Coordinates of C-alpha atoms in Angstrom, one line a residue:
M1 CA 12.9 21.1 16.0
D2 CA 15.1 20.4 12.9
L3 CA 17.7 18.5 15.1
L4 CA 14.9 16.4 16.8
L5 CA 13.5 15.4 13.4
K6 CA 16.9 14.4 12.1
I7 CA 17.5 12.2 15.2
I8 CA 14.1 10.6 14.7
F9 CA 14.7 10.1 11.0
G10 CA 18.2 8.6 11.6
F11 CA 17.1 6.3 14.4
S12 CA 14.0 5.1 12.5
L13 CA 16.1 4.5 9.3
G14 CA 18.7 2.6 11.3
I15 CA 16.1 0.3 12.9
V16 CA 14.3 -0.5 9.7
L17 CA 17.5 -1.2 7.7
Y18 CA 19.0 -3.2 10.5
T19 CA 15.9 -5.3 11.1
Y20 CA 15.0 -6.2 7.5
L21 CA 18.4 -6.2 5.8
G22 CA 21.3 -5.4 8.1
Y23 CA 21.0 -8.3 10.5
G24 CA 21.1 -10.8 7.6
M25 CA 24.2 -9.1 6.2
I26 CA 25.9 -9.2 9.6
L27 CA 25.0 -12.9 10.1
F28 CA 26.5 -13.7 6.7
F29 CA 29.7 -11.9 7.6
L30 CA 30.0 -13.5 11.1
I31 CA 29.4 -17.0 9.6
K32 CA 32.2 -16.4 7.0
L33 CA 34.4 -15.2 9.8
K34 CA 33.5 -18.2 12.0
N35 CA 34.3 -20.7 9.2
I36 CA 37.8 -19.2 8.8
F37 CA 38.7 -19.9 12.4
S38 CA 36.8 -23.2 13.0
K39 CA 36.3 -26.3 10.9
K40 CA 32.7 -27.0 10.0
K41 CA 31.5 -30.2 11.4
N42 CA 29.6 -32.7 9.3
T43 CA 26.6 -34.4 10.9
P44 CA 26.9 -38.2 10.0
S45 CA 24.0 -40.4 9.3
Q46 CA 23.1 -43.1 11.8
S47 CA 22.5 -46.8 11.2
E48 CA 19.0 -48.2 11.8
E49 CA 20.2 -49.7 15.1
E50 CA 21.4 -46.3 16.3
L51 CA 18.3 -44.4 15.4
P52 CA 16.2 -43.5 18.5
D53 CA 12.5 -44.2 19.0
V54 CA 10.5 -41.2 17.9
T55 CA 6.9 -40.1 18.5
I56 CA 5.1 -38.0 15.9
V57 CA 2.5 -35.7 17.6
V58 CA -0.2 -34.2 15.4
A59 CA -2.8 -31.9 17.0
A60 CA -5.8 -31.7 14.7
F61 CA -9.1 -29.8 15.0
N62 CA -11.7 -30.6 12.4
E63 CA -9.3 -31.8 9.8
A64 CA -11.5 -34.4 8.0
D65 CA -10.4 -33.1 4.6
F66 CA -6.7 -33.6 5.3
I67 CA -6.3 -36.1 8.1
E68 CA -6.2 -39.3 6.0
E69 CA -3.6 -37.9 3.7
K70 CA -1.6 -36.8 6.7
I71 CA -1.7 -40.3 8.2
K72 CA -0.5 -41.8 5.0
N73 CA 2.2 -39.2 4.8
C74 CA 3.4 -40.2 8.3
L75 CA 3.3 -43.9 7.4
E76 CA 5.6 -43.4 4.5
F77 CA 8.5 -41.8 6.4
D78 CA 11.8 -43.4 5.7
Y79 CA 12.3 -44.6 9.3
P80 CA 12.2 -48.0 11.0
Q81 CA 8.5 -48.6 11.6
Q82 CA 9.0 -50.3 14.9
K83 CA 10.7 -47.1 16.1
L84 CA 8.1 -44.7 14.8
H85 CA 5.0 -44.0 17.0
L86 CA 2.1 -41.9 15.8
L87 CA 0.0 -39.9 18.3
F88 CA -2.9 -37.8 17.1
V89 CA -4.9 -35.4 19.4
T90 CA -8.3 -34.3 18.1
D91 CA -9.7 -32.5 21.1
G92 CA -12.9 -30.6 20.3
S93 CA -13.3 -32.0 16.8
D94 CA -16.9 -32.5 15.9
D95 CA -16.5 -33.7 12.3
D96 CA -15.2 -37.1 11.1
T97 CA -11.6 -36.5 12.0
P98 CA -11.5 -39.0 15.1
E99 CA -13.5 -41.6 13.1
I100 CA -11.0 -41.5 10.2
I101 CA -8.0 -41.9 12.5
K102 CA -9.6 -44.9 14.2
R103 CA -9.3 -46.8 10.8
Y104 CA -5.5 -46.9 11.3
P105 CA -4.3 -49.2 14.1
K106 CA -0.8 -47.8 13.9
V107 CA -2.1 -44.4 15.2
V108 CA -2.9 -43.8 18.8
L109 CA -5.9 -41.4 19.1
L110 CA -6.5 -39.0 22.0
H111 CA -9.8 -37.3 21.9
Q112 CA -12.0 -35.4 24.3
P113 CA -15.1 -33.3 23.4
E114 CA -13.9 -30.1 25.0
R115 CA -11.8 -27.7 22.8
R116 CA -9.2 -25.8 24.8
G117 CA -6.7 -24.9 22.1
K118 CA -3.6 -26.5 20.5
I119 CA -1.3 -25.9 23.5
A120 CA -3.7 -27.7 25.9
A121 CA -3.8 -30.6 23.5
T122 CA 0.0 -30.7 23.1
N123 CA 0.5 -30.5 26.9
R124 CA -1.9 -33.4 27.3
A125 CA -0.3 -35.5 24.5
L126 CA 3.2 -35.2 26.0
G127 CA 2.0 -37.2 29.0
F128 CA 1.7 -40.2 26.7
V129 CA 5.0 -39.9 24.9
K130 CA 7.6 -42.5 26.0
T131 CA 10.2 -42.0 23.4
P132 CA 13.4 -39.8 23.8
I133 CA 12.5 -37.6 20.7
V134 CA 9.1 -36.1 19.9
V135 CA 8.3 -34.5 16.5
F136 CA 5.5 -32.0 16.1
T137 CA 3.8 -31.4 12.8
D138 CA 0.6 -29.8 11.6
A139 CA -2.3 -31.8 10.2
N140 CA -2.5 -29.9 6.9
T141 CA 1.1 -30.1 5.9
F142 CA 3.1 -32.6 3.8
V143 CA 6.4 -33.7 5.3
N144 CA 9.2 -35.2 3.1
R145 CA 10.0 -38.9 3.6
E146 CA 13.6 -38.3 4.9
A147 CA 12.6 -35.6 7.3
I148 CA 12.8 -37.7 10.6
K149 CA 16.2 -39.2 9.8
K150 CA 17.6 -35.8 8.9
M151 CA 16.3 -34.3 12.2
V152 CA 17.3 -37.0 14.7
R153 CA 20.9 -37.0 13.5
H154 CA 21.4 -33.6 15.2
Y155 CA 20.7 -35.1 18.6
R156 CA 24.1 -36.8 18.6
D157 CA 25.2 -33.5 19.8
E158 CA 24.2 -33.4 23.5
K159 CA 23.8 -29.6 23.4
T160 CA 21.1 -29.8 20.8
G161 CA 17.7 -29.6 22.5
V162 CA 15.5 -28.7 19.5
V163 CA 15.6 -29.3 15.7
A164 CA 13.6 -26.9 13.6
G165 CA 12.4 -28.1 10.2
E166 CA 11.9 -25.8 7.2
K167 CA 8.5 -24.4 6.3
R168 CA 7.9 -24.2 2.6
I169 CA 5.0 -22.6 0.7
A170 CA 3.7 -24.5 -2.4
M171 CA 3.8 -21.7 -4.9
K172 CA 2.2 -21.9 -8.3
E173 CA 2.5 -19.6 -11.3
K174 CA -1.1 -18.4 -10.8
D175 CA -0.7 -17.6 -7.1
D176 CA -2.0 -14.2 -6.0
A177 CA -0.5 -11.7 -3.6
T178 CA -0.7 -14.1 -0.7
G179 CA 1.1 -16.9 -2.4
A180 CA 3.8 -14.7 -3.9
G181 CA 4.4 -12.6 -0.8
E182 CA 4.2 -15.5 1.7
G183 CA 6.5 -17.7 -0.4
I184 CA 9.2 -15.0 -0.8
Y185 CA 8.9 -14.2 2.9
W186 CA 9.4 -17.8 4.0
K187 CA 12.4 -18.2 1.7
Y188 CA 14.1 -15.2 3.3
E189 CA 13.1 -16.4 6.8
S190 CA 14.5 -19.9 6.1
T191 CA 17.8 -18.4 5.0
L192 CA 18.0 -16.4 8.3
K193 CA 17.2 -19.4 10.3
K194 CA 19.9 -21.4 8.6
W195 CA 22.4 -18.7 9.3
D196 CA 21.2 -18.3 12.9
A197 CA 21.8 -22.0 13.5
E198 CA 25.2 -21.8 11.8
L199 CA 26.3 -19.0 14.0
Y200 CA 24.9 -20.4 17.3
S201 CA 21.2 -21.3 17.5
A202 CA 18.0 -20.8 15.5
V203 CA 15.6 -18.5 17.3
G204 CA 12.5 -20.6 17.8
A205 CA 10.8 -23.0 15.5
A206 CA 7.7 -23.0 13.2
G207 CA 4.9 -25.3 14.4
E208 CA 4.6 -26.9 11.0
L209 CA 7.6 -29.1 11.7
F210 CA 10.0 -29.3 14.7
S211 CA 11.3 -31.8 17.2
I212 CA 12.5 -31.7 20.8
R213 CA 14.2 -33.9 23.4
T214 CA 11.3 -35.2 25.3
V215 CA 13.0 -34.9 28.6
L216 CA 13.4 -31.1 28.1
F217 CA 9.7 -30.5 27.6
E218 CA 8.2 -28.0 29.9
P219 CA 4.4 -27.4 29.8
V220 CA 3.7 -24.0 28.3
P221 CA 1.1 -21.8 30.1
A222 CA -2.4 -22.5 28.8
D223 CA -2.9 -19.0 27.6
T224 CA 0.2 -19.0 25.3
I225 CA -0.7 -17.9 21.8
V226 CA 2.5 -18.9 19.9
E227 CA 3.2 -22.1 21.8
D228 CA 5.8 -23.5 19.3
F229 CA 8.0 -20.4 19.6
V230 CA 7.7 -20.2 23.5
M231 CA 8.2 -24.0 23.9
T232 CA 11.4 -24.1 21.9
L233 CA 12.9 -20.9 23.3
T234 CA 12.2 -22.1 26.8
I235 CA 14.5 -25.1 26.0
A236 CA 17.1 -22.7 24.5
R237 CA 16.9 -20.7 27.7
K238 CA 18.2 -23.8 29.6
G239 CA 21.4 -23.7 27.6
Y240 CA 20.5 -25.9 24.7
R241 CA 20.8 -25.0 21.0
I242 CA 18.1 -25.0 18.4
A243 CA 19.5 -26.7 15.3
Y244 CA 18.0 -26.1 11.8
E245 CA 17.5 -28.8 9.2
P246 CA 16.5 -27.5 5.8
E247 CA 16.3 -31.1 4.4
S248 CA 13.4 -31.7 6.7
Y249 CA 10.6 -29.7 5.4
A250 CA 6.8 -29.2 5.8
L251 CA 5.0 -28.1 2.6
E252 CA 1.7 -26.3 2.7
G253 CA -0.4 -24.2 0.4
P254 CA -0.5 -20.4 0.7
S255 CA -3.4 -18.7 2.6
A256 CA -6.5 -18.7 0.4
S257 CA -6.6 -14.9 0.4
V258 CA -4.9 -11.8 1.9
S259 CA -7.6 -11.5 4.5
E260 CA -7.0 -15.1 5.6
E261 CA -3.2 -14.4 5.8
L262 CA -3.8 -11.2 7.7
K263 CA -5.9 -13.1 10.2
R264 CA -3.0 -15.5 10.8
K265 CA -0.4 -12.6 11.0
I266 CA -2.4 -10.7 13.5
R267 CA -2.6 -13.8 15.8
I268 CA 1.2 -14.3 15.4
A269 CA 1.9 -10.6 16.2
A270 CA -0.3 -10.7 19.3
G271 CA 1.5 -13.9 20.4
G272 CA 4.9 -12.4 19.6
M273 CA 4.3 -9.5 21.9
Q274 CA 3.2 -11.8 24.6
A275 CA 6.3 -13.9 24.1
V276 CA 8.6 -10.9 24.3
V277 CA 7.3 -10.2 27.7
R278 CA 7.4 -13.8 28.9
L279 CA 10.9 -14.4 27.5
S280 CA 12.3 -11.0 28.5
A281 CA 15.1 -12.8 30.4
L282 CA 16.6 -13.7 27.1
L283 CA 17.5 -10.1 26.5
N284 CA 20.3 -10.3 29.0
P285 CA 23.5 -10.7 26.9
F286 CA 25.6 -11.2 30.0
R287 CA 23.7 -14.5 30.7
Y288 CA 22.7 -15.7 27.2
G289 CA 25.4 -14.1 25.0
L290 CA 24.9 -14.7 21.3
L291 CA 21.4 -16.0 21.8
S292 CA 20.3 -12.6 23.2
F293 CA 21.8 -10.8 20.1
Q294 CA 20.0 -13.3 17.8
Y295 CA 16.7 -13.1 19.7
L296 CA 16.7 -9.3 19.8
S297 CA 17.7 -8.9 16.2
H298 CA 15.6 -11.6 14.5
R299 CA 12.5 -11.5 16.6
V300 CA 12.0 -8.7 19.1
L301 CA 12.7 -5.8 16.8
R302 CA 10.2 -7.2 14.2
W303 CA 7.5 -7.3 16.8
T304 CA 8.3 -4.0 18.4
L305 CA 10.5 -1.2 17.2
A306 CA 10.7 -1.9 13.4
P307 CA 6.9 -1.5 12.7
L308 CA 6.9 1.6 14.9
A309 CA 9.8 3.0 13.0
L310 CA 8.1 2.8 9.6
P311 CA 5.6 5.6 10.1
L312 CA 8.2 7.7 12.1
L313 CA 10.6 7.3 9.2
F314 CA 7.9 8.5 6.7
F315 CA 6.6 11.5 8.6
S316 CA 10.0 12.7 9.9
N317 CA 11.3 12.5 6.3
L318 CA 8.2 14.5 5.1
F319 CA 8.7 17.3 7.6
L320 CA 12.5 17.5 6.9
V321 CA 11.7 17.8 3.2
Y322 CA 9.2 20.5 4.0
L323 CA 12.0 22.3 6.0
N324 CA 14.2 22.5 2.9
G325 CA 15.9 19.1 3.3
N326 CA 18.9 18.1 1.0
T327 CA 18.8 16.1 -2.1
F328 CA 19.1 12.8 -0.3
L329 CA 16.1 13.5 1.9
H330 CA 14.0 14.5 -1.2
F331 CA 15.1 11.3 -3.0
F332 CA 14.5 9.0 0.0
F333 CA 11.0 10.5 0.5
L334 CA 10.1 9.9 -3.1
A335 CA 11.4 6.3 -2.8
Q336 CA 9.2 5.8 0.3
C337 CA 6.2 7.2 -1.6
G338 CA 7.0 4.9 -4.5
F339 CA 7.2 1.8 -2.3
Y340 CA 3.8 2.6 -0.6
L341 CA 2.3 3.3 -4.1
L342 CA 3.4 -0.1 -5.2
A343 CA 1.8 -1.6 -2.1
M344 CA -1.5 0.2 -2.9
I345 CA -1.4 -1.0 -6.6
G346 CA -0.8 -4.5 -5.2
F347 CA -3.9 -4.1 -3.0
L348 CA -6.0 -2.8 -5.9
L349 CA -4.9 -5.6 -8.2
E350 CA -5.6 -8.2 -5.5
Q351 CA -9.2 -6.8 -5.3
Q352 CA -9.6 -7.2 -9.1
K353 CA -8.0 -10.7 -9.0
I354 CA -5.2 -9.5 -11.3
K355 CA -2.0 -11.4 -10.6
L356 CA 1.1 -9.4 -11.1
K357 CA 3.7 -10.5 -8.6
A358 CA 6.0 -7.5 -8.9
F359 CA 3.5 -5.4 -6.8
F360 CA 2.9 -8.0 -4.2
V361 CA 6.1 -8.0 -2.2
P362 CA 5.6 -4.4 -1.0
Y363 CA 1.9 -5.2 -0.4
Y364 CA 2.8 -8.2 1.7
F365 CA 5.4 -6.2 3.6
F366 CA 2.8 -3.6 4.4
I367 CA 0.3 -6.2 5.5
M368 CA 2.9 -7.9 7.7
N369 CA 3.7 -4.7 9.5
Y370 CA 0.0 -3.6 9.7
A371 CA -0.7 -6.9 11.5
V372 CA 1.7 -6.0 14.2
Y373 CA -0.3 -2.9 15.1
A374 CA -3.6 -4.9 15.0
G375 CA -2.0 -7.7 17.0
F376 CA -0.8 -5.1 19.6
F377 CA -4.3 -3.7 20.2
R378 CA -5.8 -7.2 20.3
A379 CA -3.2 -8.3 22.8
I380 CA -3.7 -5.3 25.2
K381 CA -7.5 -5.7 25.0
G382 CA -7.1 -9.4 25.8
K383 CA -9.1 -10.4 22.7
Q384 CA -6.6 -12.9 21.2
T385 CA -7.3 -16.3 22.8
V386 CA -5.5 -19.6 22.3
I387 CA -8.5 -20.9 20.4
W388 CA -8.4 -19.2 17.0
E389 CA -10.2 -19.6 13.7
K390 CA -7.9 -21.3 11.2
A391 CA -6.8 -19.4 8.2
K392 CA -8.0 -21.1 5.0
R393 CA -5.3 -22.5 2.8
G394 CA -5.2 -22.4 -1.0

């Protein structure tokens, strides 16, 4: 019994440390090693004559509060206007979103009354794209002026099939648990994406801002939950790399509350598990090499073994302490208890609208992993559809 508990404890500890800290450290080391033996290539800018035609695709559902600001944002891109095409899809919208878009002749509007989800709208929109590059961005995000130029320069490398932009959370000093936790999480996630791309390829792209070579687009199954992730990794599966461009960023506010953020996280977790099954071929390192290593380490473990390892780590540690464990086991158990106590304090402070960010990182970490369990049960019950209720933003 004692040996079994030690094996469970050791395995769980290894999975948790590797997933949340170790992989980043290994990436950092591998990149340093790579830079010693190979010269880093600079990606030169292109003249206006060399810039390719680009289509911006925005799928919007009932975004009347944001859509005009989004259109103006797109019209202000530092990119030759004759080479920039705007395509907005508003399927299912029953507010003023389509009417507002019609005021702008530069924008091509696609609208149909039926709402079938973002992926159905995206698949339909791609049939109207005639440019070699297509950029996807959400309706409620602000994209910096230089974003398109920074992204398209990567396509000078013929092996680049996708360019992922950076998602940033607009944090304010008065932000609550959601803003603090979400902002810190995305800073860490952006660092990992940058290192992934430097080593070989980023592992997927966030739907807030990314681009693809149009010719590589493959319609994603209509029931796909995290369509941006599956779409971009499907391209990577064909042998193309996903570049990462931190100077192209989409800025959005944090979720309005923890409950709103949890709603989004549960959907992503359910979609992540669906994606793990559908992209299981990527786990073959003999065929996909470094991409398999990155996919397993950065994505698969977060959606599967790491959340499972957390309770196993806690309870195996508890039983080992009960069986007269050594000093390290006692100390580590107290550290775990302290961490979860901080998470509980963060929860209580959030309920009272008291904003002390020091407690919100463990709280957000707990929420993030709880969402995986909730997403798993939602996925196996078939309750997560492609049509979801949007999380309210602050």
